[in-house]
CSV table of C-alpha atoms in Angstrom, one decimal:
chain,number,residue,atom,x,y,z
A,1,MET,CA,-16.6,-59.6,0.8
A,2,SER,CA,-20.3,-60.1,0.1
A,3,LEU,CA,-22.6,-57.5,1.6
A,4,ASP,CA,-25.9,-58.8,3.0
A,5,TYR,CA,-27.9,-55.6,3.0
A,6,PRO,CA,-31.7,-56.1,2.4
A,7,LEU,CA,-32.9,-55.1,-1.0
A,8,VAL,CA,-35.6,-52.4,-0.9
A,9,ASP,CA,-39.1,-53.3,-2.0
A,10,ILE,CA,-39.4,-52.9,-5.8
A,11,PRO,CA,-42.8,-51.9,-7.3
A,12,PHE,CA,-43.9,-54.3,-10.1
A,13,ASP,CA,-43.6,-51.6,-12.8
A,14,LYS,CA,-40.1,-50.7,-11.6
A,15,ARG,CA,-38.5,-54.1,-12.0
A,16,HIS,CA,-35.0,-53.9,-13.4
A,17,THR,CA,-35.2,-50.1,-13.1
A,18,CYS,CA,-32.4,-47.9,-11.6
A,19,TRP,CA,-33.6,-46.2,-8.4
A,20,PHE,CA,-31.5,-43.2,-9.2
A,21,CYS,CA,-32.2,-42.4,-12.9
A,22,ALA,CA,-35.1,-44.8,-13.9
A,23,GLU,CA,-33.1,-46.4,-16.7
A,24,PRO,CA,-33.0,-50.2,-17.2
A,25,CYS,CA,-30.4,-51.8,-14.9
A,26,ASP,CA,-28.9,-55.0,-13.8
A,27,ARG,CA,-26.8,-54.0,-10.8
A,28,VAL,CA,-27.4,-53.2,-7.1
A,29,PHE,CA,-25.9,-50.4,-4.9
A,30,HIS,CA,-25.3,-51.4,-1.3
A,31,TYR,CA,-25.6,-48.4,1.1
A,32,GLN,CA,-23.8,-48.8,4.4
A,33,ALA,CA,-25.5,-46.9,7.2
A,34,GLN,CA,-23.5,-45.0,9.8
A,35,THR,CA,-24.5,-44.3,13.4
A,36,TYR,CA,-26.1,-41.0,12.3
A,37,THR,CA,-27.9,-42.4,9.2
A,38,PRO,CA,-31.7,-42.1,9.6
A,39,HIS,CA,-32.3,-45.6,8.0
A,40,PRO,CA,-30.7,-49.0,8.1
A,41,SER,CA,-28.1,-50.3,5.6
A,42,LEU,CA,-29.9,-51.3,2.4
A,43,ALA,CA,-29.5,-52.1,-1.3
A,44,VAL,CA,-31.2,-50.4,-4.2
A,45,PRO,CA,-31.2,-51.4,-7.9
A,46,SER,CA,-28.8,-49.3,-10.0
A,47,CYS,CA,-27.5,-48.9,-13.5
A,48,ARG,CA,-23.7,-49.1,-14.1
A,49,GLU,CA,-23.1,-45.3,-14.2
A,50,CYS,CA,-25.2,-44.5,-11.2
A,51,LEU,CA,-23.6,-47.3,-9.2
A,52,SER,CA,-20.2,-45.9,-9.9
A,53,LEU,CA,-21.4,-42.4,-8.9
A,54,ALA,CA,-23.2,-43.6,-5.8
A,55,LYS,CA,-20.1,-45.4,-4.5
A,56,ARG,CA,-18.2,-42.1,-4.8
A,57,PHE,CA,-20.9,-40.0,-3.1
A,58,PRO,CA,-22.5,-41.9,-0.3
A,59,LEU,CA,-22.8,-38.8,1.9
A,60,THR,CA,-25.0,-39.0,4.9
A,61,SER,CA,-28.2,-40.9,3.8
A,62,ILE,CA,-29.5,-42.8,0.7
A,63,TRP,CA,-31.5,-39.6,-0.2
A,64,ASP,CA,-28.4,-37.4,0.0
A,65,CYS,CA,-26.6,-39.9,-2.1
A,66,HIS,CA,-29.5,-39.8,-4.6
A,67,GLN,CA,-29.2,-36.0,-4.9
A,68,ALA,CA,-25.5,-36.1,-5.3
A,69,VAL,CA,-25.8,-38.7,-8.1
A,70,LYS,CA,-28.4,-36.5,-9.9
A,71,ASP,CA,-26.1,-33.5,-9.6
A,72,GLU,CA,-23.2,-35.4,-11.1
A,73,LEU,CA,-25.4,-36.8,-13.9
A,74,MET,CA,-26.3,-33.2,-14.8
A,75,ARG,CA,-22.7,-32.3,-14.8
A,76,LEU,CA,-21.5,-35.2,-16.9
A,77,HIS,CA,-24.3,-34.9,-19.5
A,78,LYS,CA,-24.6,-31.1,-19.6
A,79,LYS,CA,-23.8,-31.1,-23.4
A,80,HIS,CA,-26.8,-33.4,-24.1
A,81,LEU,CA,-29.0,-31.3,-21.7
A,82,ALA,CA,-28.0,-28.1,-23.5
A,83,ILE,CA,-29.5,-29.4,-26.7
A,84,GLY,CA,-33.0,-28.8,-25.2
A,85,GLU,CA,-32.0,-25.3,-24.2
A,86,ASN,CA,-30.7,-24.4,-27.6
A,87,TRP,CA,-33.2,-26.2,-29.9
A,88,THR,CA,-36.8,-27.3,-30.1
A,89,GLU,CA,-37.5,-30.7,-31.6
A,90,GLN,CA,-38.9,-29.2,-34.7
A,91,GLU,CA,-36.0,-26.8,-35.2
A,92,LEU,CA,-33.5,-29.6,-35.0
A,93,ALA,CA,-35.5,-31.7,-37.4
A,94,GLU,CA,-35.7,-28.9,-39.9
A,95,SER,CA,-32.1,-27.8,-39.6
A,96,GLU,CA,-30.0,-27.9,-42.8
A,97,PHE,CA,-27.0,-29.9,-41.5
A,98,SER,CA,-25.3,-31.7,-44.3
A,99,CYS,CA,-21.9,-33.1,-43.2
A,100,LYS,CA,-21.9,-36.6,-41.7
A,101,ILE,CA,-21.1,-35.6,-38.1
A,102,LEU,CA,-23.8,-32.8,-37.9
A,103,GLU,CA,-26.3,-35.0,-39.8
A,104,GLY,CA,-25.9,-37.6,-37.1
A,105,PHE,CA,-26.5,-35.0,-34.5
A,106,LYS,CA,-29.6,-33.9,-36.3
A,107,LYS,CA,-31.0,-37.5,-36.2
A,108,SER,CA,-30.0,-38.4,-32.7
A,109,GLY,CA,-29.6,-35.1,-30.8
A,110,TRP,CA,-33.2,-34.8,-29.5
A,111,PHE,CA,-33.2,-38.4,-28.4
A,112,MET,CA,-30.0,-37.9,-26.5
A,113,TYR,CA,-31.5,-34.8,-24.8
A,114,GLN,CA,-34.6,-36.7,-23.8
A,115,VAL,CA,-32.6,-39.5,-22.3
A,116,ALA,CA,-30.4,-37.1,-20.3
A,117,LYS,CA,-33.3,-35.0,-19.1
A,118,GLY,CA,-35.3,-38.1,-18.1
A,119,ARG,CA,-32.4,-39.4,-16.1
A,120,ALA,CA,-31.7,-36.1,-14.4
A,121,THR,CA,-35.3,-35.5,-13.4
A,122,ALA,CA,-36.4,-39.0,-12.6
A,123,LYS,CA,-38.2,-39.3,-9.2
A,124,PRO,CA,-37.1,-42.2,-7.0
A,125,TRP,CA,-39.9,-44.4,-5.7
A,126,PRO,CA,-40.6,-44.3,-1.9
A,127,LEU,CA,-38.4,-46.8,-0.1
A,128,SER,CA,-39.6,-49.6,2.1
A,129,ILE,CA,-38.1,-52.9,3.3
A,130,ASP,CA,-40.4,-55.9,3.8
A,131,GLY,CA,-43.4,-53.6,3.6
A,132,ILE,CA,-42.1,-51.2,6.3
A,133,MET,CA,-41.8,-47.6,4.9
A,134,LEU,CA,-38.6,-45.6,5.4
A,135,ASP,CA,-39.7,-42.1,6.6
A,136,GLU,CA,-38.3,-39.9,3.9
A,137,GLN,CA,-40.7,-37.1,4.9
A,138,ALA,CA,-39.1,-36.8,8.3
A,139,TYR,CA,-35.7,-36.3,6.7
A,140,GLN,CA,-34.8,-32.8,5.6
A,141,LEU,CA,-32.9,-33.0,2.3
A,142,ASN,CA,-32.0,-29.3,2.5
A,143,PHE,CA,-29.1,-28.3,4.8
A,144,GLN,CA,-28.3,-25.2,6.8
A,145,PHE,CA,-24.8,-24.2,7.8
A,146,ASP,CA,-23.2,-21.0,9.0
A,147,GLY,CA,-26.4,-19.0,8.3
A,148,LEU,CA,-26.7,-20.3,4.7
A,149,CYS,CA,-29.3,-22.7,3.4
A,150,PHE,CA,-28.5,-25.2,0.7
A,151,SER,CA,-30.8,-27.6,-1.2
A,152,SER,CA,-28.7,-30.5,-0.1
A,153,ILE,CA,-25.5,-31.4,1.7
A,154,ALA,CA,-24.0,-32.1,-1.7
A,155,LYS,CA,-24.6,-28.4,-2.7
A,156,ALA,CA,-23.0,-27.2,0.6
A,157,ILE,CA,-19.9,-29.4,-0.1
A,158,GLU,CA,-19.7,-27.9,-3.6
A,159,HIS,CA,-20.0,-24.4,-2.3
A,160,TYR,CA,-17.4,-24.6,0.4
A,161,SER,CA,-15.0,-26.5,-1.9
A,162,GLN,CA,-15.1,-23.8,-4.4
A,163,MET,CA,-15.1,-20.9,-1.9
A,164,LEU,CA,-12.2,-22.2,0.2
A,165,GLY,CA,-10.3,-24.1,-2.5
A,166,LEU,CA,-10.7,-27.4,-0.8
A,167,ASP,CA,-10.4,-30.9,-2.2
A,168,LYS,CA,-14.1,-31.7,-3.0
A,169,HIS,CA,-13.8,-35.4,-2.9
A,170,PHE,CA,-11.8,-35.4,0.4
A,171,LEU,CA,-14.5,-33.1,2.0
A,172,GLN,CA,-17.2,-35.5,0.7
A,173,GLN,CA,-15.4,-38.5,2.2
A,174,LEU,CA,-15.0,-36.6,5.5
A,175,THR,CA,-18.6,-35.7,5.6
A,176,ALA,CA,-19.7,-39.2,4.9
A,177,ILE,CA,-17.8,-40.4,8.0
A,178,VAL,CA,-18.7,-37.7,10.5
A,179,GLY,CA,-22.2,-36.8,9.3
A,180,ARG,CA,-24.2,-33.6,8.8
A,181,ALA,CA,-24.0,-32.5,12.4
A,182,ARG,CA,-20.2,-32.3,12.3
A,183,PHE,CA,-19.9,-30.7,8.8
A,184,GLY,CA,-17.9,-27.8,10.4
A,185,TYR,CA,-15.4,-30.3,11.7
A,186,ALA,CA,-15.2,-31.9,8.2
A,187,ILE,CA,-14.4,-28.4,6.7
A,188,ARG,CA,-11.7,-27.7,9.4
A,189,LEU,CA,-10.0,-31.1,8.7
A,190,SER,CA,-10.1,-30.4,5.0
A,191,ARG,CA,-8.6,-26.9,5.4
A,192,LEU,CA,-5.9,-28.2,7.8
A,193,ASN,CA,-4.9,-30.8,5.2
A,194,ILE,CA,-5.4,-28.7,2.1
A,195,ALA,CA,-1.8,-29.5,0.9
A,196,ALA,CA,-1.6,-33.0,2.2
A,197,SER,CA,-0.7,-35.9,-0.2
A,198,PRO,CA,-3.3,-38.4,-1.2
A,199,LYS,CA,-1.6,-41.0,1.0
A,200,VAL,CA,-1.9,-38.7,4.1
A,201,LYS,CA,-5.5,-38.0,3.3
A,202,GLN,CA,-6.3,-41.7,3.1
A,203,GLN,CA,-4.7,-42.2,6.5
A,204,ILE,CA,-6.7,-39.4,8.0
A,205,LEU,CA,-9.9,-41.0,6.6
A,206,LEU,CA,-8.9,-44.4,8.0
A,207,ASP,CA,-8.0,-42.9,11.4
A,208,LEU,CA,-11.3,-41.1,11.5
A,209,GLN,CA,-13.3,-44.2,10.6
A,210,ASN,CA,-11.5,-46.1,13.4
A,211,GLU,CA,-12.3,-43.3,15.8
A,212,GLN,CA,-16.0,-43.4,14.8
A,213,LEU,CA,-16.1,-47.2,15.3
A,214,SER,CA,-14.5,-46.9,18.8
A,215,GLU,CA,-17.1,-44.2,19.8
A,216,ALA,CA,-20.0,-46.4,18.5
A,217,ARG,CA,-19.0,-49.3,20.8
């Protein structure tokens, strides 16, 4: 099925650039807005890896999705990011590696670090559709729950998944359906079904989506 979501306005100097990581790209990520989402459904340019991640972590807004993709990029490329923590460019260039594998690391290590760091720290351009700005400033990326403050909803999901031994991906999917305001409900559902099979979890998600659609009508 073809999605007909409007593509966000792309600055001239950002043509063919991934909105998530600023690398060259040739794909588009379609974000489907829910009833609670503070912006309409839209499409943003994306590279292959960020597209794959964004589809897994839509969460509750395109900005929450962006933060989740950044967190996952840092996790996936932590070995490359660690190069900059353990070496300076000069130290790496002057290292006395001799075997073929380490010599290759010596030649390309700093470049890999720079690419990974650039992707993880890239700032997305402000979003607008047909010249109308989406008010990101009015949207609070940080998230408070049960007296705790998190830098994002993604960080809250990670925290409670680890603390309560929950299925992180299932909790992410639940939160994407019910929204931030019902995060406590998403946690309860996740805890109640902690030992459920993947098939049962998929049915729960489907039932919850149908319930949300019925309430929206």
